[in-house]
């Protein structure tokens, strides 16, 4: 397959750039305190446990509203929910393109907000939700009237999610949930939380885990605190569930098959992460090259030194190889069920996430003291993308997936 950018996507990128210039950049400049060296300080409500400031959240909502009115926000969603039916390949190209522009309101890293929205939970509800769940949640999730968080990880269980200790037990027509979730993303202003709990089977079994849609106002739901992370603000909460009672209709998908929802969420996000990491890493390389060409030391451009040239040449070469891998993995995701190409997604994800950290670090080094300041974006890019080497499956877990397929292929 030829992985050149398809003509329709190439044309769409031009439209996106025009929209950014006319609608998003002016809004960003009006609120520049959220994007210059003050960014974390202004975005974070330090008196509210480090959660995002409401003013910052309001700006993101305005960005999304403008993008939705212009027909961009839902691009990757199916046409029956107002989208354009965009492909995974197209989405990968777009996410790389937007991240390559650097920090900005058009594609903010910290809150994973973009003018072309990433809606993995919407895809899940549309695929496996009941008619009532689709009616209640899908449109409201897209517009932000409802925000649905995702609770998988626990204090004692991360990558080994099938060993989760959170349990839900049947009580008449209801279920009663008990347990604790860590890194419960999106809880700073969530209306609902998709909570995964074991309802049958034994620890380690993939079957027997059920996903429940839990309103955050339900008695027994206690958002204990937000974790203070490498990149603030944080919407990753520690949440306790103590005798939380929900009806049987709160089950998303089917009883005992919640792991399927979990895997679909991860695959959607991992390929988007890979594309964004590629774009952000290429941005770091490009900015370092520009700086090295213009910075004069000892009477000549810094770029005359091989110690500057070679690391950037290596990183640029890796970016070119990764671009093919990310596009090809996204194309595979379009062709077949996501579980059959999990190794492709894993390869793209772990390599791209590692690349952007190396590129951001190198850009800091090339820029010298200024690279270490918050006047430059590299430290922000590094801190954000460093989390992707851990979250939603550590890079070690990704490599294990690749290894499993590799050795199975030659064993068969």
PDB file of N, CA and C in Angstrom, residues 131-230:
ATOM      1  N   UNK A 131     -30.007   0.975  23.208  1.00  0.00           N
ATOM      2  CA  UNK A 131     -30.628   2.128  22.549  1.00  0.00           C
ATOM      3  C   UNK A 131     -30.816   3.281  23.531  1.00  0.00           C
ATOM      4  N   UNK A 132     -31.216   2.957  24.752  1.00  0.00           N
ATOM      5  CA  UNK A 132     -31.423   3.992  25.764  1.00  0.00           C
ATOM      6  C   UNK A 132     -30.108   4.679  26.126  1.00  0.00           C
ATOM      7  N   UNK A 133     -29.033   3.917  26.232  1.00  0.00           N
ATOM      8  CA  UNK A 133     -27.731   4.496  26.561  1.00  0.00           C
ATOM      9  C   UNK A 133     -27.234   5.394  25.422  1.00  0.00           C
ATOM     10  N   UNK A 134     -27.428   4.950  24.210  1.00  0.00           N
ATOM     11  CA  UNK A 134     -27.019   5.775  23.070  1.00  0.00           C
ATOM     12  C   UNK A 134     -27.771   7.084  23.052  1.00  0.00           C
ATOM     13  N   UNK A 135     -29.075   7.001  23.290  1.00  0.00           N
ATOM     14  CA  UNK A 135     -29.917   8.195  23.278  1.00  0.00           C
ATOM     15  C   UNK A 135     -29.515   9.165  24.382  1.00  0.00           C
ATOM     16  N   UNK A 136     -29.205   8.631  25.538  1.00  0.00           N
ATOM     17  CA  UNK A 136     -28.892   9.478  26.682  1.00  0.00           C
ATOM     18  C   UNK A 136     -27.500  10.089  26.603  1.00  0.00           C
ATOM     19  N   UNK A 137     -26.519   9.350  26.064  1.00  0.00           N
ATOM     20  CA  UNK A 137     -25.132   9.771  26.239  1.00  0.00           C
ATOM     21  C   UNK A 137     -24.430  10.296  24.997  1.00  0.00           C
ATOM     22  N   UNK A 138     -24.643   9.713  23.839  1.00  0.00           N
ATOM     23  CA  UNK A 138     -23.743   9.982  22.722  1.00  0.00           C
ATOM     24  C   UNK A 138     -23.680  11.464  22.358  1.00  0.00           C
ATOM     25  N   UNK A 139     -24.805  12.075  22.072  1.00  0.00           N
ATOM     26  CA  UNK A 139     -24.782  13.486  21.679  1.00  0.00           C
ATOM     27  C   UNK A 139     -24.259  14.368  22.811  1.00  0.00           C
ATOM     28  N   UNK A 140     -24.650  14.057  24.034  1.00  0.00           N
ATOM     29  CA  UNK A 140     -24.206  14.866  25.171  1.00  0.00           C
ATOM     30  C   UNK A 140     -22.714  14.725  25.436  1.00  0.00           C
ATOM     31  N   UNK A 141     -22.145  13.560  25.160  1.00  0.00           N
ATOM     32  CA  UNK A 141     -20.702  13.405  25.309  1.00  0.00           C
ATOM     33  C   UNK A 141     -19.950  14.233  24.273  1.00  0.00           C
ATOM     34  N   UNK A 142     -20.472  14.264  23.057  1.00  0.00           N
ATOM     35  CA  UNK A 142     -19.819  15.025  21.992  1.00  0.00           C
ATOM     36  C   UNK A 142     -19.849  16.513  22.299  1.00  0.00           C
ATOM     37  N   UNK A 143     -20.991  17.008  22.757  1.00  0.00           N
ATOM     38  CA  UNK A 143     -21.147  18.443  23.006  1.00  0.00           C
ATOM     39  C   UNK A 143     -20.620  18.880  24.372  1.00  0.00           C
ATOM     40  N   UNK A 144     -20.326  17.928  25.239  1.00  0.00           N
ATOM     41  CA  UNK A 144     -19.799  18.264  26.551  1.00  0.00           C
ATOM     42  C   UNK A 144     -20.840  18.459  27.623  1.00  0.00           C
ATOM     43  N   UNK A 145     -22.114  18.255  27.288  1.00  0.00           N
ATOM     44  CA  UNK A 145     -23.148  18.355  28.327  1.00  0.00           C
ATOM     45  C   UNK A 145     -23.001  17.248  29.360  1.00  0.00           C
ATOM     46  N   UNK A 146     -22.439  16.116  28.922  1.00  0.00           N
ATOM     47  CA  UNK A 146     -22.065  15.050  29.835  1.00  0.00           C
ATOM     48  C   UNK A 146     -20.589  14.735  29.588  1.00  0.00           C
ATOM     49  N   UNK A 147     -19.875  14.440  30.681  1.00  0.00           N
ATOM     50  CA  UNK A 147     -18.496  13.998  30.535  1.00  0.00           C
ATOM     51  C   UNK A 147     -18.376  12.658  31.232  1.00  0.00           C
ATOM     52  N   UNK A 148     -17.973  11.664  30.476  1.00  0.00           N
ATOM     53  CA  UNK A 148     -17.907  10.302  30.992  1.00  0.00           C
ATOM     54  C   UNK A 148     -16.449   9.918  31.210  1.00  0.00           C
ATOM     55  N   UNK A 149     -16.094   9.706  32.470  1.00  0.00           N
ATOM     56  CA  UNK A 149     -14.734   9.301  32.839  1.00  0.00           C
ATOM     57  C   UNK A 149     -14.582   7.791  32.659  1.00  0.00           C
ATOM     58  N   UNK A 150     -13.366   7.301  32.894  1.00  0.00           N
ATOM     59  CA  UNK A 150     -13.037   5.904  32.605  1.00  0.00           C
ATOM     60  C   UNK A 150     -12.197   5.366  33.753  1.00  0.00           C
ATOM     61  N   UNK A 151     -12.743   4.424  34.522  1.00  0.00           N
ATOM     62  CA  UNK A 151     -12.064   3.921  35.703  1.00  0.00           C
ATOM     63  C   UNK A 151     -11.642   2.471  35.589  1.00  0.00           C
ATOM     64  N   UNK A 152     -10.372   2.240  35.289  1.00  0.00           N
ATOM     65  CA  UNK A 152      -9.834   0.886  35.141  1.00  0.00           C
ATOM     66  C   UNK A 152      -8.787   0.599  36.217  1.00  0.00           C
ATOM     67  N   UNK A 153      -7.723   1.408  36.236  1.00  0.00           N
ATOM     68  CA  UNK A 153      -6.558   1.146  37.092  1.00  0.00           C
ATOM     69  C   UNK A 153      -6.898   1.264  38.574  1.00  0.00           C
ATOM     70  N   UNK A 154      -6.198   0.484  39.379  1.00  0.00           N
ATOM     71  CA  UNK A 154      -6.401   0.477  40.825  1.00  0.00           C
ATOM     72  C   UNK A 154      -5.057   0.631  41.544  1.00  0.00           C
ATOM     73  N   UNK A 155      -5.073   0.933  42.846  1.00  0.00           N
ATOM     74  CA  UNK A 155      -3.813   1.084  43.572  1.00  0.00           C
ATOM     75  C   UNK A 155      -2.890  -0.124  43.461  1.00  0.00           C
ATOM     76  N   UNK A 156      -3.445  -1.328  43.423  1.00  0.00           N
ATOM     77  CA  UNK A 156      -2.624  -2.538  43.378  1.00  0.00           C
ATOM     78  C   UNK A 156      -2.540  -3.177  42.004  1.00  0.00           C
ATOM     79  N   UNK A 157      -3.241  -2.592  41.015  1.00  0.00           N
ATOM     80  CA  UNK A 157      -3.296  -3.232  39.695  1.00  0.00           C
ATOM     81  C   UNK A 157      -3.352  -2.181  38.601  1.00  0.00           C
ATOM     82  N   UNK A 158      -2.341  -2.215  37.724  1.00  0.00           N
ATOM     83  CA  UNK A 158      -2.294  -1.316  36.584  1.00  0.00           C
ATOM     84  C   UNK A 158      -2.389  -2.097  35.295  1.00  0.00           C
ATOM     85  N   UNK A 159      -1.233  -2.500  34.772  1.00  0.00           N
ATOM     86  CA  UNK A 159      -1.230  -3.271  33.530  1.00  0.00           C
ATOM     87  C   UNK A 159      -1.904  -4.634  33.705  1.00  0.00           C
ATOM     88  N   UNK A 160      -1.886  -5.161  34.923  1.00  0.00           N
ATOM     89  CA  UNK A 160      -2.546  -6.437  35.185  1.00  0.00           C
ATOM     90  C   UNK A 160      -4.018  -6.206  35.564  1.00  0.00           C
ATOM     91  N   UNK A 161      -4.735  -5.550  34.666  1.00  0.00           N
ATOM     92  CA  UNK A 161      -6.105  -5.120  34.955  1.00  0.00           C
ATOM     93  C   UNK A 161      -7.050  -6.281  35.234  1.00  0.00           C
ATOM     94  N   UNK A 162      -6.780  -7.451  34.690  1.00  0.00           N
ATOM     95  CA  UNK A 162      -7.682  -8.584  34.923  1.00  0.00           C
ATOM     96  C   UNK A 162      -7.611  -9.095  36.360  1.00  0.00           C
ATOM     97  N   UNK A 163      -6.674  -8.578  37.126  1.00  0.00           N
ATOM     98  CA  UNK A 163      -6.578  -8.946  38.543  1.00  0.00           C
ATOM     99  C   UNK A 163      -7.256  -7.901  39.441  1.00  0.00           C
ATOM    100  N   UNK A 164      -8.038  -7.004  38.849  1.00  0.00           N
ATOM    101  CA  UNK A 164      -8.627  -5.915  39.619  1.00  0.00           C
ATOM    102  C   UNK A 164      -9.412  -6.432  40.825  1.00  0.00           C
ATOM    103  N   UNK A 165      -9.354  -5.635  41.887  1.00  0.00           N
ATOM    104  CA  UNK A 165     -10.000  -6.014  43.142  1.00  0.00           C
ATOM    105  C   UNK A 165     -11.384  -5.384  43.312  1.00  0.00           C
ATOM    106  N   UNK A 166     -11.700  -4.369  42.525  1.00  0.00           N
ATOM    107  CA  UNK A 166     -13.037  -3.787  42.592  1.00  0.00           C
ATOM    108  C   UNK A 166     -14.056  -4.843  42.199  1.00  0.00           C
ATOM    109  N   UNK A 167     -15.086  -4.981  43.011  1.00  0.00           N
ATOM    110  CA  UNK A 167     -16.100  -6.011  42.787  1.00  0.00           C
ATOM    111  C   UNK A 167     -17.484  -5.390  42.703  1.00  0.00           C
ATOM    112  N   UNK A 168     -18.360  -6.050  41.986  1.00  0.00           N
ATOM    113  CA  UNK A 168     -19.778  -5.691  41.956  1.00  0.00           C
ATOM    114  C   UNK A 168     -20.578  -6.965  42.198  1.00  0.00           C
ATOM    115  N   UNK A 169     -21.471  -6.902  43.165  1.00  0.00           N
ATOM    116  CA  UNK A 169     -22.277  -8.076  43.510  1.00  0.00           C
ATOM    117  C   UNK A 169     -23.754  -7.780  43.274  1.00  0.00           C
ATOM    118  N   UNK A 170     -24.433  -8.795  42.775  1.00  0.00           N
ATOM    119  CA  UNK A 170     -25.856  -8.662  42.471  1.00  0.00           C
ATOM    120  C   UNK A 170     -26.667  -8.587  43.768  1.00  0.00           C
ATOM    121  N   UNK A 171     -27.630  -7.655  43.789  1.00  0.00           N
ATOM    122  CA  UNK A 171     -28.548  -7.539  44.919  1.00  0.00           C
ATOM    123  C   UNK A 171     -29.929  -7.220  44.356  1.00  0.00           C
ATOM    124  N   UNK A 172     -30.702  -8.250  44.115  1.00  0.00           N
ATOM    125  CA  UNK A 172     -31.997  -8.071  43.473  1.00  0.00           C
ATOM    126  C   UNK A 172     -31.822  -7.613  42.040  1.00  0.00           C
ATOM    127  N   UNK A 173     -32.445  -6.481  41.693  1.00  0.00           N
ATOM    128  CA  UNK A 173     -32.307  -5.926  40.343  1.00  0.00           C
ATOM    129  C   UNK A 173     -31.143  -4.947  40.237  1.00  0.00           C
ATOM    130  N   UNK A 174     -30.392  -4.793  41.316  1.00  0.00           N
ATOM    131  CA  UNK A 174     -29.282  -3.846  41.347  1.00  0.00           C
ATOM    132  C   UNK A 174     -27.940  -4.550  41.458  1.00  0.00           C
ATOM    133  N   UNK A 175     -26.881  -3.737  41.324  1.00  0.00           N
ATOM    134  CA  UNK A 175     -25.523  -4.181  41.586  1.00  0.00           C
ATOM    135  C   UNK A 175     -24.913  -3.248  42.623  1.00  0.00           C
ATOM    136  N   UNK A 176     -24.101  -3.794  43.514  1.00  0.00           N
ATOM    137  CA  UNK A 176     -23.432  -2.998  44.534  1.00  0.00           C
ATOM    138  C   UNK A 176     -21.929  -3.089  44.301  1.00  0.00           C
ATOM    139  N   UNK A 177     -21.297  -1.915  44.075  1.00  0.00           N
ATOM    140  CA  UNK A 177     -19.887  -1.840  43.706  1.00  0.00           C
ATOM    141  C   UNK A 177     -19.055  -1.402  44.900  1.00  0.00           C
ATOM    142  N   UNK A 178     -17.942  -2.096  45.125  1.00  0.00           N
ATOM    143  CA  UNK A 178     -16.990  -1.732  46.167  1.00  0.00           C
ATOM    144  C   UNK A 178     -15.564  -1.834  45.610  1.00  0.00           C
ATOM    145  N   UNK A 179     -14.766  -0.824  45.881  1.00  0.00           N
ATOM    146  CA  UNK A 179     -13.375  -0.847  45.422  1.00  0.00           C
ATOM    147  C   UNK A 179     -12.815   0.555  45.316  1.00  0.00           C
ATOM    148  N   UNK A 180     -11.596   0.652  44.781  1.00  0.00           N
ATOM    149  CA  UNK A 180     -10.918   1.937  44.599  1.00  0.00           C
ATOM    150  C   UNK A 180     -10.277   1.973  43.222  1.00  0.00           C
ATOM    151  N   UNK A 181     -10.409   3.110  42.560  1.00  0.00           N
ATOM    152  CA  UNK A 181      -9.775   3.319  41.263  1.00  0.00           C
ATOM    153  C   UNK A 181      -8.726   4.415  41.382  1.00  0.00           C
ATOM    154  N   UNK A 182      -7.637   4.229  40.679  1.00  0.00           N
ATOM    155  CA  UNK A 182      -6.543   5.214  40.634  1.00  0.00           C
ATOM    156  C   UNK A 182      -6.362   5.670  39.190  1.00  0.00           C
ATOM    157  N   UNK A 183      -5.899   6.898  39.014  1.00  0.00           N
ATOM    158  CA  UNK A 183      -5.766   7.478  37.667  1.00  0.00           C
ATOM    159  C   UNK A 183      -7.119   7.424  36.936  1.00  0.00           C
ATOM    160  N   UNK A 184      -8.183   7.690  37.686  1.00  0.00           N
ATOM    161  CA  UNK A 184      -9.524   7.677  37.097  1.00  0.00           C
ATOM    162  C   UNK A 184      -9.678   8.946  36.257  1.00  0.00           C
ATOM    163  N   UNK A 185      -9.291   8.850  34.996  1.00  0.00           N
ATOM    164  CA  UNK A 185      -9.174  10.025  34.128  1.00  0.00           C
ATOM    165  C   UNK A 185     -10.515  10.709  33.900  1.00  0.00           C
ATOM    166  N   UNK A 186     -10.469  12.038  33.888  1.00  0.00           N
ATOM    167  CA  UNK A 186     -11.641  12.831  33.557  1.00  0.00           C
ATOM    168  C   UNK A 186     -12.565  13.152  34.707  1.00  0.00           C
ATOM    169  N   UNK A 187     -12.164  12.846  35.927  1.00  0.00           N
ATOM    170  CA  UNK A 187     -13.072  12.999  37.060  1.00  0.00           C
ATOM    171  C   UNK A 187     -13.156  14.422  37.599  1.00  0.00           C
ATOM    172  N   UNK A 188     -12.351  15.332  37.087  1.00  0.00           N
ATOM    173  CA  UNK A 188     -12.382  16.696  37.621  1.00  0.00           C
ATOM    174  C   UNK A 188     -13.728  17.360  37.392  1.00  0.00           C
ATOM    175  N   UNK A 189     -14.402  17.020  36.290  1.00  0.00           N
ATOM    176  CA  UNK A 189     -15.732  17.585  36.047  1.00  0.00           C
ATOM    177  C   UNK A 189     -16.668  16.560  35.403  1.00  0.00           C
ATOM    178  N   UNK A 190     -16.446  15.286  35.712  1.00  0.00           N
ATOM    179  CA  UNK A 190     -17.245  14.216  35.104  1.00  0.00           C
ATOM    180  C   UNK A 190     -18.669  14.203  35.654  1.00  0.00           C
ATOM    181  N   UNK A 191     -19.594  13.838  34.788  1.00  0.00           N
ATOM    182  CA  UNK A 191     -20.973  13.595  35.226  1.00  0.00           C
ATOM    183  C   UNK A 191     -21.186  12.113  35.509  1.00  0.00           C
ATOM    184  N   UNK A 192     -20.435  11.260  34.789  1.00  0.00           N
ATOM    185  CA  UNK A 192     -20.540   9.813  34.938  1.00  0.00           C
ATOM    186  C   UNK A 192     -19.151   9.193  34.854  1.00  0.00           C
ATOM    187  N   UNK A 193     -19.046   7.999  35.382  1.00  0.00           N
ATOM    188  CA  UNK A 193     -17.791   7.256  35.350  1.00  0.00           C
ATOM    189  C   UNK A 193     -18.087   5.837  34.879  1.00  0.00           C
ATOM    190  N   UNK A 194     -17.358   5.379  33.859  1.00  0.00           N
ATOM    191  CA  UNK A 194     -17.463   3.979  33.466  1.00  0.00           C
ATOM    192  C   UNK A 194     -16.520   3.201  34.379  1.00  0.00           C
ATOM    193  N   UNK A 195     -17.090   2.438  35.285  1.00  0.00           N
ATOM    194  CA  UNK A 195     -16.329   1.730  36.314  1.00  0.00           C
ATOM    195  C   UNK A 195     -16.274   0.252  35.977  1.00  0.00           C
ATOM    196  N   UNK A 196     -15.070  -0.293  35.951  1.00  0.00           N
ATOM    197  CA  UNK A 196     -14.878  -1.709  35.662  1.00  0.00           C
ATOM    198  C   UNK A 196     -14.735  -2.470  36.973  1.00  0.00           C
ATOM    199  N   UNK A 197     -15.508  -3.540  37.097  1.00  0.00           N
ATOM    200  CA  UNK A 197     -15.508  -4.324  38.337  1.00  0.00           C
ATOM    201  C   UNK A 197     -15.683  -5.797  38.008  1.00  0.00           C
ATOM    202  N   UNK A 198     -15.086  -6.647  38.829  1.00  0.00           N
ATOM    203  CA  UNK A 198     -15.259  -8.088  38.623  1.00  0.00           C
ATOM    204  C   UNK A 198     -16.610  -8.507  39.180  1.00  0.00           C
ATOM    205  N   UNK A 199     -17.368  -9.212  38.341  1.00  0.00           N
ATOM    206  CA  UNK A 199     -18.694  -9.698  38.733  1.00  0.00           C
ATOM    207  C   UNK A 199     -18.763 -11.219  38.779  1.00  0.00           C
ATOM    208  N   UNK A 200     -17.742 -11.872  38.223  1.00  0.00           N
ATOM    209  CA  UNK A 200     -17.681 -13.332  38.247  1.00  0.00           C
ATOM    210  C   UNK A 200     -16.272 -13.766  37.894  1.00  0.00           C
ATOM    211  N   UNK A 201     -16.025 -15.074  38.005  1.00  0.00           N
ATOM    212  CA  UNK A 201     -14.713 -15.605  37.643  1.00  0.00           C
ATOM    213  C   UNK A 201     -13.686 -15.381  38.729  1.00  0.00           C
ATOM    214  N   UNK A 202     -12.442 -15.630  38.370  1.00  0.00           N
ATOM    215  CA  UNK A 202     -11.336 -15.526  39.329  1.00  0.00           C
ATOM    216  C   UNK A 202     -10.307 -14.510  38.837  1.00  0.00           C
ATOM    217  N   UNK A 203      -9.488 -13.961  39.745  1.00  0.00           N
ATOM    218  CA  UNK A 203      -8.473 -12.982  39.347  1.00  0.00           C
ATOM    219  C   UNK A 203      -7.603 -13.496  38.200  1.00  0.00           C
ATOM    220  N   UNK A 204      -7.412 -12.644  37.206  1.00  0.00           N
ATOM    221  CA  UNK A 204      -6.590 -12.993  36.057  1.00  0.00           C
ATOM    222  C   UNK A 204      -7.381 -13.448  34.850  1.00  0.00           C
ATOM    223  N   UNK A 205      -8.643 -13.844  35.043  1.00  0.00           N
ATOM    224  CA  UNK A 205      -9.468 -14.276  33.923  1.00  0.00           C
ATOM    225  C   UNK A 205      -9.983 -13.060  33.154  1.00  0.00           C
ATOM    226  N   UNK A 206      -9.940 -13.120  31.814  1.00  0.00           N
ATOM    227  CA  UNK A 206     -10.445 -11.982  31.034  1.00  0.00           C
ATOM    228  C   UNK A 206     -11.957 -11.835  31.103  1.00  0.00           C
ATOM    229  N   UNK A 207     -12.669 -12.940  31.188  1.00  0.00           N
ATOM    230  CA  UNK A 207     -14.121 -12.877  31.321  1.00  0.00           C
ATOM    231  C   UNK A 207     -14.483 -12.653  32.792  1.00  0.00           C
ATOM    232  N   UNK A 208     -15.640 -12.043  33.004  1.00  0.00           N
ATOM    233  CA  UNK A 208     -16.115 -11.820  34.361  1.00  0.00           C
ATOM    234  C   UNK A 208     -15.920 -10.404  34.857  1.00  0.00           C
ATOM    235  N   UNK A 209     -15.355  -9.533  34.009  1.00  0.00           N
ATOM    236  CA  UNK A 209     -15.236  -8.115  34.339  1.00  0.00           C
ATOM    237  C   UNK A 209     -16.356  -7.371  33.614  1.00  0.00           C
ATOM    238  N   UNK A 210     -17.069  -6.527  34.351  1.00  0.00           N
ATOM    239  CA  UNK A 210     -18.222  -5.823  33.800  1.00  0.00           C
ATOM    240  C   UNK A 210     -18.015  -4.320  33.901  1.00  0.00           C
ATOM    241  N   UNK A 211     -18.467  -3.597  32.876  1.00  0.00           N
ATOM    242  CA  UNK A 211     -18.394  -2.134  32.868  1.00  0.00           C
ATOM    243  C   UNK A 211     -19.742  -1.562  33.291  1.00  0.00           C
ATOM    244  N   UNK A 212     -19.711  -0.650  34.258  1.00  0.00           N
ATOM    245  CA  UNK A 212     -20.920  -0.014  34.768  1.00  0.00           C
ATOM    246  C   UNK A 212     -20.854   1.501  34.541  1.00  0.00           C
ATOM    247  N   UNK A 213     -21.952   2.077  34.093  1.00  0.00           N
ATOM    248  CA  UNK A 213     -22.060   3.529  33.951  1.00  0.00           C
ATOM    249  C   UNK A 213     -22.596   4.081  35.268  1.00  0.00           C
ATOM    250  N   UNK A 214     -21.747   4.791  35.991  1.00  0.00           N
ATOM    251  CA  UNK A 214     -22.091   5.234  37.343  1.00  0.00           C
ATOM    252  C   UNK A 214     -22.147   6.764  37.393  1.00  0.00           C
ATOM    253  N   UNK A 215     -23.305   7.361  37.695  1.00  0.00           N
ATOM    254  CA  UNK A 215     -23.344   8.815  37.911  1.00  0.00           C
ATOM    255  C   UNK A 215     -22.447   9.178  39.099  1.00  0.00           C
ATOM    256  N   UNK A 216     -21.643  10.224  38.961  1.00  0.00           N
ATOM    257  CA  UNK A 216     -20.696  10.553  40.026  1.00  0.00           C
ATOM    258  C   UNK A 216     -21.396  11.038  41.292  1.00  0.00           C
ATOM    259  N   UNK A 217     -22.652  11.443  41.176  1.00  0.00           N
ATOM    260  CA  UNK A 217     -23.404  11.891  42.347  1.00  0.00           C
ATOM    261  C   UNK A 217     -24.018  10.730  43.120  1.00  0.00           C
ATOM    262  N   UNK A 218     -23.820   9.510  42.667  1.00  0.00           N
ATOM    263  CA  UNK A 218     -24.368   8.346  43.351  1.00  0.00           C
ATOM    264  C   UNK A 218     -23.787   8.230  44.757  1.00  0.00           C
ATOM    265  N   UNK A 219     -24.632   7.995  45.765  1.00  0.00           N
ATOM    266  CA  UNK A 219     -24.108   7.816  47.121  1.00  0.00           C
ATOM    267  C   UNK A 219     -23.047   6.724  47.173  1.00  0.00           C
ATOM    268  N   UNK A 220     -21.952   7.017  47.867  1.00  0.00           N
ATOM    269  CA  UNK A 220     -20.858   6.058  47.993  1.00  0.00           C
ATOM    270  C   UNK A 220     -19.697   6.322  47.059  1.00  0.00           C
ATOM    271  N   UNK A 221     -19.892   7.220  46.063  1.00  0.00           N
ATOM    272  CA  UNK A 221     -18.788   7.607  45.182  1.00  0.00           C
ATOM    273  C   UNK A 221     -18.034   8.754  45.839  1.00  0.00           C
ATOM    274  N   UNK A 222     -16.767   8.528  46.156  1.00  0.00           N
ATOM    275  CA  UNK A 222     -15.963   9.516  46.874  1.00  0.00           C
ATOM    276  C   UNK A 222     -14.709   9.826  46.068  1.00  0.00           C
ATOM    277  N   UNK A 223     -14.679  11.022  45.464  1.00  0.00           N
ATOM    278  CA  UNK A 223     -13.477  11.466  44.750  1.00  0.00           C
ATOM    279  C   UNK A 223     -12.516  11.997  45.809  1.00  0.00           C
ATOM    280  N   UNK A 224     -11.579  11.160  46.208  1.00  0.00           N
ATOM    281  CA  UNK A 224     -10.725  11.471  47.354  1.00  0.00           C
ATOM    282  C   UNK A 224      -9.774  12.636  47.064  1.00  0.00           C
ATOM    283  N   UNK A 225      -9.085  12.594  45.927  1.00  0.00           N
ATOM    284  CA  UNK A 225      -8.143  13.664  45.576  1.00  0.00           C
ATOM    285  C   UNK A 225      -7.672  13.457  44.146  1.00  0.00           C
ATOM    286  N   UNK A 226      -7.088  14.515  43.597  1.00  0.00           N
ATOM    287  CA  UNK A 226      -6.446  14.457  42.292  1.00  0.00           C
ATOM    288  C   UNK A 226      -4.950  14.226  42.500  1.00  0.00           C
ATOM    289  N   UNK A 227      -4.374  13.326  41.750  1.00  0.00           N
ATOM    290  CA  UNK A 227      -2.935  13.105  41.852  1.00  0.00           C
ATOM    291  C   UNK A 227      -2.178  14.284  41.238  1.00  0.00           C
ATOM    292  N   UNK A 228      -1.175  14.749  41.929  1.00  0.00           N
ATOM    293  CA  UNK A 228      -0.291  15.782  41.387  1.00  0.00           C
ATOM    294  C   UNK A 228       0.759  15.073  40.543  1.00  0.00           C
ATOM    295  N   UNK A 229       0.762  15.363  39.272  1.00  0.00           N
ATOM    296  CA  UNK A 229       1.592  14.623  38.331  1.00  0.00           C
ATOM    297  C   UNK A 229       2.701  15.495  37.743  1.00  0.00           C
ATOM    298  N   UNK A 230       3.485  14.870  36.906  1.00  0.00           N
ATOM    299  CA  UNK A 230       4.594  15.534  36.209  1.00  0.00           C
ATOM    300  C   UNK A 230       4.081  16.721  35.404  1.00  0.00           C
TER     301      UNK A 230
END
